[in-house]
CSV table of C-alpha atoms and ligand atoms in Angstrom, one decimal:
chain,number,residue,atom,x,y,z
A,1,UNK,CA,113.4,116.6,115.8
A,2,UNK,CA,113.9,115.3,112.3
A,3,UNK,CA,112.1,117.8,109.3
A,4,UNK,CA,110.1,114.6,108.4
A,5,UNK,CA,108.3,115.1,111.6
A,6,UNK,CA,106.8,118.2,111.1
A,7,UNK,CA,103.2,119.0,112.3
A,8,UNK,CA,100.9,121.2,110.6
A,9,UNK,CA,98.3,122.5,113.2
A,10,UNK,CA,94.7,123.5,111.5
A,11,UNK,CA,92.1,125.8,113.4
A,12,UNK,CA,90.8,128.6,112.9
A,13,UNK,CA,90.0,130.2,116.7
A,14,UNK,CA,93.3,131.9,116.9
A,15,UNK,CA,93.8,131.7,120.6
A,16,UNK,CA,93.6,127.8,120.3
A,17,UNK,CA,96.0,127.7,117.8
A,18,UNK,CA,98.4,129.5,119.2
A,19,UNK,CA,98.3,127.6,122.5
A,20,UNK,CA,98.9,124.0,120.6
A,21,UNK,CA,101.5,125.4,118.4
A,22,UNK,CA,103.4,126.5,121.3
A,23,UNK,CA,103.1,123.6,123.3
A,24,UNK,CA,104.0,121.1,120.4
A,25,UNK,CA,107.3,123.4,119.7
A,26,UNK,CA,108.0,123.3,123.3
A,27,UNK,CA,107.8,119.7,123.0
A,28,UNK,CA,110.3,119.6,120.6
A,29,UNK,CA,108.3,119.7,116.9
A,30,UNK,CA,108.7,121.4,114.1
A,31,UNK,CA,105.2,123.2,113.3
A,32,UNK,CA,103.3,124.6,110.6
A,33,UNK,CA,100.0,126.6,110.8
A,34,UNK,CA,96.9,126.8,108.5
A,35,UNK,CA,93.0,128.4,109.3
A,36,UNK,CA,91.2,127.2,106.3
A,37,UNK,CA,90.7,124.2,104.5
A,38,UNK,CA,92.2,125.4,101.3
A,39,UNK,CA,95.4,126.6,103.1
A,40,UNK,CA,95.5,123.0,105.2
A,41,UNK,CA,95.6,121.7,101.2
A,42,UNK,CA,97.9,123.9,100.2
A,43,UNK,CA,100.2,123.9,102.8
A,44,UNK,CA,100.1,119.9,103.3
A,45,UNK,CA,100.8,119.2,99.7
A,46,UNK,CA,104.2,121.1,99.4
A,47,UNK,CA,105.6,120.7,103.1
A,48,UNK,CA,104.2,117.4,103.3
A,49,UNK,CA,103.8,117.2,107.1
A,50,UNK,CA,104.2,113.9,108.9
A,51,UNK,CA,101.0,114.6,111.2
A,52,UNK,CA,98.2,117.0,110.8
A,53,UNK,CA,96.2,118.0,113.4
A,54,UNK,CA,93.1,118.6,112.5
A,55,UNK,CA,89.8,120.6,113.6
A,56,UNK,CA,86.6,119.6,112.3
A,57,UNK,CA,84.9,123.0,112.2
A,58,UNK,CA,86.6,125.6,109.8
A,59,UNK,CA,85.3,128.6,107.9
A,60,UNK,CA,85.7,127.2,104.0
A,61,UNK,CA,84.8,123.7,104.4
A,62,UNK,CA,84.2,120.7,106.9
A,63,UNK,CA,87.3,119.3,108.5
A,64,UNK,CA,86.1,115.3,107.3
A,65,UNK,CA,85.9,117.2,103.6
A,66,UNK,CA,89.5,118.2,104.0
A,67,UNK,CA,90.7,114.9,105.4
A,68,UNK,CA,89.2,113.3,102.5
A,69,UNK,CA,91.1,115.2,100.0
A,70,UNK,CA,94.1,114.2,101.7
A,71,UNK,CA,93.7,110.9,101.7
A,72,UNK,CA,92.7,111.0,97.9
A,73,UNK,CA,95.7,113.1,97.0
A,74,UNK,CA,98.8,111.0,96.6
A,75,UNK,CA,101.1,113.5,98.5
A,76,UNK,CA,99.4,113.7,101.2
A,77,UNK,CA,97.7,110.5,101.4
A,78,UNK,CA,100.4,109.0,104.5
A,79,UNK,CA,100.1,111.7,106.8
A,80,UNK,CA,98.8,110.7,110.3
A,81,UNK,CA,95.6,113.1,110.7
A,82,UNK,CA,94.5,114.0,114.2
A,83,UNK,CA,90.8,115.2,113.9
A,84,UNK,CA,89.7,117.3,117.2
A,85,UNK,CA,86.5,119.6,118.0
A,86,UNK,CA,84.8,120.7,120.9
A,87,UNK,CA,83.0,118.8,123.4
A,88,UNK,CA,79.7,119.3,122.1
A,89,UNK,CA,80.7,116.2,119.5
A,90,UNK,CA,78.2,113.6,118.9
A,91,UNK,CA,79.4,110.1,118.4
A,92,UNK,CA,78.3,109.8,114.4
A,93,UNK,CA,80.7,112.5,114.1
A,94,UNK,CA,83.6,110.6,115.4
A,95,UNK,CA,82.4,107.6,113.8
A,96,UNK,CA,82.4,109.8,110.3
A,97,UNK,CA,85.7,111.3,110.9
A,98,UNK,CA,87.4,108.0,111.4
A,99,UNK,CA,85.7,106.1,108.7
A,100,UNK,CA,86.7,109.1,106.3
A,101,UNK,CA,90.4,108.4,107.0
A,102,UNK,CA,91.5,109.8,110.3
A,103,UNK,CA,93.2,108.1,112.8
A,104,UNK,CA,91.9,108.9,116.1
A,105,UNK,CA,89.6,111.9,117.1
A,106,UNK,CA,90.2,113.8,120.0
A,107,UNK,CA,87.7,115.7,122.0
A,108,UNK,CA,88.5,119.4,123.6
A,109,UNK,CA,89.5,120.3,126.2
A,110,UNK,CA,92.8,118.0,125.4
A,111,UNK,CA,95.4,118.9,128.5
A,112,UNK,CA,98.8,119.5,126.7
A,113,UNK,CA,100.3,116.8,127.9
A,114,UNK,CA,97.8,114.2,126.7
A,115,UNK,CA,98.4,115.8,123.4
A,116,UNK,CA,101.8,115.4,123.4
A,117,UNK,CA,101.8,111.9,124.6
A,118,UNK,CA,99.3,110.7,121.7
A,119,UNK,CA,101.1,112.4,118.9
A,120,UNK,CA,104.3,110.8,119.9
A,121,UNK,CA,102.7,107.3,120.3
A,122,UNK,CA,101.8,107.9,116.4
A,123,UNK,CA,104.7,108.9,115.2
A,124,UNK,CA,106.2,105.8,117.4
A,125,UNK,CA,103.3,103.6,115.8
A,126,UNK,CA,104.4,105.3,112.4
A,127,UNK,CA,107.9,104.8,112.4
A,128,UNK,CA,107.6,100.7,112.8
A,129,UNK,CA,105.5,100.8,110.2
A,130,UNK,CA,108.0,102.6,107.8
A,131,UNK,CA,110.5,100.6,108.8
A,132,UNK,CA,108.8,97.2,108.3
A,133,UNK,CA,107.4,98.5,104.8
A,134,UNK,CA,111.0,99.3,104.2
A,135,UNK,CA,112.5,95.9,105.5
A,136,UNK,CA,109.5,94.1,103.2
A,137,UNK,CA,110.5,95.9,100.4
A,138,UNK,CA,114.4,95.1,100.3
A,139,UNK,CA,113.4,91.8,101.2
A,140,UNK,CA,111.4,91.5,97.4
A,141,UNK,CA,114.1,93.4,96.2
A,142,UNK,CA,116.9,91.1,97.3
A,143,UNK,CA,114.6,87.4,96.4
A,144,UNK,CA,114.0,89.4,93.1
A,145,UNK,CA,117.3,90.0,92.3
A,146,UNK,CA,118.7,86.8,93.7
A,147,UNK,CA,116.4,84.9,91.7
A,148,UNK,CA,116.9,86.3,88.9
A,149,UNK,CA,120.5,86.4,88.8
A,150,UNK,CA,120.6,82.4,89.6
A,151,UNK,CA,118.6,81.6,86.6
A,152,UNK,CA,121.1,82.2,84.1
A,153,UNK,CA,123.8,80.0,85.1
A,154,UNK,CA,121.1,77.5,86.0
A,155,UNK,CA,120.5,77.7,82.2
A,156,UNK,CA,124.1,77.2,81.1
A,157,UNK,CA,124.5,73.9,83.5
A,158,UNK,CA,120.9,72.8,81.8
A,159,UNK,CA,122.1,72.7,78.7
A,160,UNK,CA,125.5,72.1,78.6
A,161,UNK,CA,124.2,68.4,80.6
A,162,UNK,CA,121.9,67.9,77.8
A,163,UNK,CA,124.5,68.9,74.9
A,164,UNK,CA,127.0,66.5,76.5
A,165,UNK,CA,124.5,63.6,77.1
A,166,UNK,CA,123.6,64.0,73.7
A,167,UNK,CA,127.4,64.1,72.4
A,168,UNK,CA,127.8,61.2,74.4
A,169,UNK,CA,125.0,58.9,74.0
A,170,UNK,CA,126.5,55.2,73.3
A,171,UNK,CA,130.3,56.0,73.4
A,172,UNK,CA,130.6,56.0,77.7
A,173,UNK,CA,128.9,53.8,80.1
A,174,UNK,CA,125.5,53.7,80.9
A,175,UNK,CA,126.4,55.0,84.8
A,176,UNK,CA,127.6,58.4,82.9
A,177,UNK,CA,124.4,58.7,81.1
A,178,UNK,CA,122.9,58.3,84.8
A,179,UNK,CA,124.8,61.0,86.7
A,180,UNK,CA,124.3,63.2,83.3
A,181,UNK,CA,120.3,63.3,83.8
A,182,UNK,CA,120.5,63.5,87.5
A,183,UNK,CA,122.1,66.7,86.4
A,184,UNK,CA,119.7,67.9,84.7
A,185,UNK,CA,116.7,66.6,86.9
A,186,UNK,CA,118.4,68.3,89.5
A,187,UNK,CA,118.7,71.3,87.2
A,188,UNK,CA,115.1,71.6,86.2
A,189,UNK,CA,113.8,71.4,89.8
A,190,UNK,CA,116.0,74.3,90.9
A,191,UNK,CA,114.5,76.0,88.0
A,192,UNK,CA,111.2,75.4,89.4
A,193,UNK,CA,112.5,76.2,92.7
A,194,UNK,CA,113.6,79.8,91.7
A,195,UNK,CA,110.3,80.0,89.5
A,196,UNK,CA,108.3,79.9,92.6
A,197,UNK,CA,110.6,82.0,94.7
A,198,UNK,CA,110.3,84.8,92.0
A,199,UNK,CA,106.1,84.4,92.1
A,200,UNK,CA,106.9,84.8,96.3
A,201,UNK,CA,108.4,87.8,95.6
A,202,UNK,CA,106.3,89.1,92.9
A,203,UNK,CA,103.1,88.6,95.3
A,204,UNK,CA,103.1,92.4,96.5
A,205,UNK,CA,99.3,92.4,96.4
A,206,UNK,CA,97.1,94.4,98.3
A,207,UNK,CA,96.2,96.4,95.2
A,208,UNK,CA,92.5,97.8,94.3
A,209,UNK,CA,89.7,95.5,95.6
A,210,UNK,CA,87.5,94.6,93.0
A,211,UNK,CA,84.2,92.2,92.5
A,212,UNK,CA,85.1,88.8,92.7
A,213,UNK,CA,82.2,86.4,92.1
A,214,UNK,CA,83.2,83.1,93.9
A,215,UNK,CA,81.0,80.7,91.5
A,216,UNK,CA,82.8,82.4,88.6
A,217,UNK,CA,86.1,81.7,89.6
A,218,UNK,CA,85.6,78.3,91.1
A,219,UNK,CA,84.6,77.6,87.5
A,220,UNK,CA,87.7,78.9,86.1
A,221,UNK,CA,90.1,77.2,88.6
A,222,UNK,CA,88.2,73.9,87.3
A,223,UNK,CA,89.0,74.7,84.1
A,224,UNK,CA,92.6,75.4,84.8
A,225,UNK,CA,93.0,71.8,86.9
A,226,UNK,CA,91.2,69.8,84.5
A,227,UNK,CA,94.0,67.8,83.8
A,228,UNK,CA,94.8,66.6,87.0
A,229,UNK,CA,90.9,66.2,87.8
A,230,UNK,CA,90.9,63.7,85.0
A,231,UNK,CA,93.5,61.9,86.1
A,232,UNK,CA,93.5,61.3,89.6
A,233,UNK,CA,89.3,60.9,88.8
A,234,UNK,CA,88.9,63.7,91.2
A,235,UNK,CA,85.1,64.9,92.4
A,236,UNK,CA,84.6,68.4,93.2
A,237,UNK,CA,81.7,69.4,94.7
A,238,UNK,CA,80.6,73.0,96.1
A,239,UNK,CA,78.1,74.5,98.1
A,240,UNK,CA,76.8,78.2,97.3
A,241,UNK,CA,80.1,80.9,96.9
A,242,UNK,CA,79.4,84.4,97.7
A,243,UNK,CA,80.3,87.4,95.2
A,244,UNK,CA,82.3,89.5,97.3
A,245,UNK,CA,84.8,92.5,97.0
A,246,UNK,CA,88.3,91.0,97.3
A,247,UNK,CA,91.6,92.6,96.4
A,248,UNK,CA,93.6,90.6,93.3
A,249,UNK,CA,95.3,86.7,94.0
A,250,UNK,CA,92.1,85.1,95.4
A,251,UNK,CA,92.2,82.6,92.2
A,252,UNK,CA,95.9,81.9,93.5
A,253,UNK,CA,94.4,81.0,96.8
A,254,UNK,CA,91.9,78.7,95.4
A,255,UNK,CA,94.2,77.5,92.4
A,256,UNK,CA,96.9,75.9,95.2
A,257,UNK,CA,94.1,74.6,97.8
A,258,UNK,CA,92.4,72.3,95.1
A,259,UNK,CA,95.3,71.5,93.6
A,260,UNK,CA,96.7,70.2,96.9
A,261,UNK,CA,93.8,68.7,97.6
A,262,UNK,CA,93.9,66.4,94.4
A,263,UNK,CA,97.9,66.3,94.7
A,264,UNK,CA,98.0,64.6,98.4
A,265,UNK,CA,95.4,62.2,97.5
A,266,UNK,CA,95.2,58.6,99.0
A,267,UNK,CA,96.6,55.9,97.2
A,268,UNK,CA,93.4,54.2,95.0
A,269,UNK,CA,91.2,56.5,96.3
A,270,UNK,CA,89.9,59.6,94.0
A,271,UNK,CA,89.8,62.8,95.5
A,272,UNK,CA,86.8,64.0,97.1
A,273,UNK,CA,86.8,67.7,97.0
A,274,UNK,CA,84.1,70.0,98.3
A,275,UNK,CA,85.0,73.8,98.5
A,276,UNK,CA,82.0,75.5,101.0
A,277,UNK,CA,81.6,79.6,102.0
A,278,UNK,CA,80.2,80.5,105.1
A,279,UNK,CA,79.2,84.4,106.8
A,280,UNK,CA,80.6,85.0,109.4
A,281,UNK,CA,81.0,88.2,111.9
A,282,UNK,CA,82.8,90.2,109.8
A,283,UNK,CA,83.9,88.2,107.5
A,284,UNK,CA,83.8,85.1,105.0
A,285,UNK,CA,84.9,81.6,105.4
A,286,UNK,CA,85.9,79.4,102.7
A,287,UNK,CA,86.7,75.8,103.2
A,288,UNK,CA,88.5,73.7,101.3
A,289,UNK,CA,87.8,70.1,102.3
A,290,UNK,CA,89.5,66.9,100.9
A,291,UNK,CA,89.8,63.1,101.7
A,292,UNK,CA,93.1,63.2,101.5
A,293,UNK,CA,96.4,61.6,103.5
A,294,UNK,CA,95.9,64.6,106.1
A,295,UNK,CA,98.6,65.8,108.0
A,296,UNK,CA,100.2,64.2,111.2
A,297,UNK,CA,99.1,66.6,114.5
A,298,UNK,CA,102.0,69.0,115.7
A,299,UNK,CA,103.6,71.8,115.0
A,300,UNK,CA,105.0,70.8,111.6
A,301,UNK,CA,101.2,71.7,110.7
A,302,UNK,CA,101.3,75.2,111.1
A,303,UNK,CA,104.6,75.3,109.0
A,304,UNK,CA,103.4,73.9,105.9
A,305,UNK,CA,102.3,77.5,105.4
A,306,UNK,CA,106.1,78.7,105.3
A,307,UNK,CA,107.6,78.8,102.1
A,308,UNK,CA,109.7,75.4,101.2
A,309,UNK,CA,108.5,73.2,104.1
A,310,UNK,CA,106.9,70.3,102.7
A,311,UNK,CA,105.8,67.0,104.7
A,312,UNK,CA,105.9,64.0,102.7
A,313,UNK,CA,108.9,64.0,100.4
A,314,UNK,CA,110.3,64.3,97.1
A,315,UNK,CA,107.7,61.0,95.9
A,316,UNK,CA,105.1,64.0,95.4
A,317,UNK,CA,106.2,66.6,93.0
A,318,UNK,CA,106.4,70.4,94.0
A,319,UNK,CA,108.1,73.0,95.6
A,320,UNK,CA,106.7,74.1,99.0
A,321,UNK,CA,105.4,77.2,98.1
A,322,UNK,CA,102.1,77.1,97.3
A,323,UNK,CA,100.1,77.6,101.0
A,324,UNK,CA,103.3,80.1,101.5
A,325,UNK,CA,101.8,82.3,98.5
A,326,UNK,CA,98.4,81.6,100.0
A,327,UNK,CA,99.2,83.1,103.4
A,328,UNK,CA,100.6,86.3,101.6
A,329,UNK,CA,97.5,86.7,99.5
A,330,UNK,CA,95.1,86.3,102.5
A,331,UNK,CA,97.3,87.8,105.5
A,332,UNK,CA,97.9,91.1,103.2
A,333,UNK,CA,93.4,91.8,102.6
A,334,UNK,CA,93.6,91.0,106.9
A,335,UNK,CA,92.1,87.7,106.4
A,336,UNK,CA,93.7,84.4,108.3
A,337,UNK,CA,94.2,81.0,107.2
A,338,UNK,CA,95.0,77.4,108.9
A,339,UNK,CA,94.0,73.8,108.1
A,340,UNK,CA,92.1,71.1,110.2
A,341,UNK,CA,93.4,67.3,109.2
A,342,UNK,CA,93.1,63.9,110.3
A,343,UNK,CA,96.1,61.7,109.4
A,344,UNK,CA,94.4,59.4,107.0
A,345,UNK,CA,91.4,60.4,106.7
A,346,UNK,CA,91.4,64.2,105.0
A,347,UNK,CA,91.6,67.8,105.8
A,348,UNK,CA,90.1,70.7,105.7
A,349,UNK,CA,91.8,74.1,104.4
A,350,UNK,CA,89.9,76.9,105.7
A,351,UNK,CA,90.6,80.9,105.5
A,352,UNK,CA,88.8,84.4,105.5
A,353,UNK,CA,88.2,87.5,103.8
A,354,UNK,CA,87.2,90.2,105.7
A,355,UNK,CA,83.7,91.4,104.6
A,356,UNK,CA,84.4,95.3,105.4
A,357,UNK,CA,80.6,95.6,104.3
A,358,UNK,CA,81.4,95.1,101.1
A,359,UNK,CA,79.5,91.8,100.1
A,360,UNK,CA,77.7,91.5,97.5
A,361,UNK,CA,75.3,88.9,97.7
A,362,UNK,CA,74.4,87.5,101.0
B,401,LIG,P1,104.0,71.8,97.6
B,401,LIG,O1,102.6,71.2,97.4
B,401,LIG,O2,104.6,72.3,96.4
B,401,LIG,O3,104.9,70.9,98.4
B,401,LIG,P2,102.6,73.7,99.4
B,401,LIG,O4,103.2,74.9,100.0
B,401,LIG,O5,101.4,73.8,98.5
B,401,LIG,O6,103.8,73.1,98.6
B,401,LIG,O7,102.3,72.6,100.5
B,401,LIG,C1,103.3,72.4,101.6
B,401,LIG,C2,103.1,71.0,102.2
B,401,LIG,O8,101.9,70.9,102.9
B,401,LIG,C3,103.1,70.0,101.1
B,401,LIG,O9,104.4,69.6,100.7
B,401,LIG,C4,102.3,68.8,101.9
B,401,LIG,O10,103.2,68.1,102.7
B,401,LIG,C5,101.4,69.6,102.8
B,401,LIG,N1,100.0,69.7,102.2
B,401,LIG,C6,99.5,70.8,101.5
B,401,LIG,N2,98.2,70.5,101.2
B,401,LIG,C7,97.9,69.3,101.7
B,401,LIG,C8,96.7,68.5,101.7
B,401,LIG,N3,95.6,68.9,101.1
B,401,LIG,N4,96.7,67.3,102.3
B,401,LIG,C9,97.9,66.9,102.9
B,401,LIG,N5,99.0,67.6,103.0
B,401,LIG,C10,99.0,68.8,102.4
């Protein structure tokens, strides 16, 4: 067993102690003991255990009391906690000990084998998820870097074709000229291109959730489209938007929808825009809806939300990754997004925020 997988067992009725700690070592773990709270602090916060097992009953202070300080404190915050207690346990209990940060509660008598079972299908649960946050990281790491690292060069080649169309203006055919700004057109969209692959790469959200009032920052995205709402004679309409708790990149969200929604417009028809929030179980529902050219049926539909897949060519600027930066933002606060279209006729971006209880106004 690896020292990262170390198990600090907490109770303070010696006899059960004793019996856990020898059936986990038996089983092949590396443990650590502790009777109070204040040890359980101590102890976690230098060995850093990978699971704590923990009893909800000790002599200094409750065992939810304890798990909250471990949560709060940044070395301990990871550990997988195991909250047990006798079977006199009422059900609020449980439901207190998970909301306050454990992750499952067992109820005693646990038969040895059950315990070992469970522990190891955390640490199994735990290692995927280590290795996924690991694989995610070098992944931004590596678009980071590669991004970065093409931009230079991109420069050079950008301005060296505009330094020699410029030496050249008059003196060689006009054919030259031609294949000189095709250069540099080509140039510029790659720098765009790399641009949005850094601001893919960037998106690591999932940071604090703070108050986000919806009519507020429908306001704001207006303000920052304005442009292209007074030239494509767009009208956006809305219905009433909810102030809710959101973590950061919701403006993103709504920033690419409405600007798709003007961007894939009908020929000589203004947009017709009308951005709607509905309550649902557990969560809320915005919708984005346009009269737009929609999107043909198949499954081409669901991959418009990968980065670089566009539909309908290079005749309408951009660079594919704008519902690809959506899907991060919403997918990371557990929320879920898709689009409803008729070819033709319009479509209808929808996704959700998980409420978590946290709405503001109803
Ligand atoms: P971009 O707009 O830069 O191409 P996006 O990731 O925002 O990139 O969109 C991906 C593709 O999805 C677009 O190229 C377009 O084909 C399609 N699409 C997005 N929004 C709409 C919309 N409102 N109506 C029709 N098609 C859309």
């Amino acid at each position: 067993m690896s020292a990262v997988e170390s198990i600090l067992n907490v109770d303070d009725y010696d006899p059960g102690r004793y019996a856990r700690t020898k059936v986990l070592r038996l089983a092949g773990f590396s443990v650590l003991e502790a009777r109070t709270g204040e040890e359980t602090l101590r102890i976690a916060a230098e060995h850093r255990p990978t699971l704590i097992l923990l009893d909800v009953n000790l002599p200094d202070m409750s065992g939810f009391e304890v798990c909250r300080r471990l949560r709060e404190s940044p070395e301990t915050s990871a550990a997988t906690i195991v909250h047990f207690s006798a079977s006199s346990i009422q059900s609020h209990h449980l439901v207190s000990g998970l909301e306050g940060g454990a992750d499952t509660y067992l109820v005693e008598p646990v038969d040895p084998s059950v315990l070992v079972a469970t522990i190891h299908a955390f640490l199994r649960a735990r290692r995927a998820e280590e290795a996924l946050r690991r694989s995610n990281a070098e992944l931004e790491w590596f678009a980071h870097r590669a991004a970065h690292d093409l931009k230079e060069p991109l420069r050079t080649i950008a301005i060296q074709a505009e330094l020699l169309k410029q030496d050249l203006k008059g003196s060689v055919e006009p054919g030259i000229q031609t294949s000189l700004q095709f250069v540099m057109d080509a140039a510029q969209r790659m720098a765009s291109l790399i641009d949005g692959l850094l601001c893919f790469a960037r998106v690591n959200y999932g940071g604090n959730a703070a108050e986000v009032d919806g009519e507020a920052l429908f306001a704001e995205v207006c303000e920052s489209l304005q442009g292209a709402i007074r030239d494509s004679g767009a009208r956006i309409t809305h219905g009433k938007l909810p102030i809710i708790v959101a973590e950061p990149g919701l403006e993103e969200v709504f920033q690419n929808l409405i600007a798709n929604a003007i961007k894939y417009r009908r020929e000589h028809i203004p947009p017709q825009i009308h951005v709607s929030a509905q309550a649902e179980a557990g969560s809320w529902r915005f919708s984005i809806q346009d009269n737009g050219i929609g999107i043909e049926p198949g499954p081409h539909r669901e991959a418009i939300f990968k980065i670089f897949t566009r539909l309908h060519g290079q005749s309408i600027p951009g660079s594919g990754i704008g519902l690809a930066l959506a899907r991060k933002i919403v997918e990371t606060q557990g929320g879920r997004i898709w689009v409803e279209s008729e070819p033709g006729a319009g479509s209808t971006f929808h996704f959700t925020i998980p409420k978590d209880a946290r709405s503001l106004r109803k």
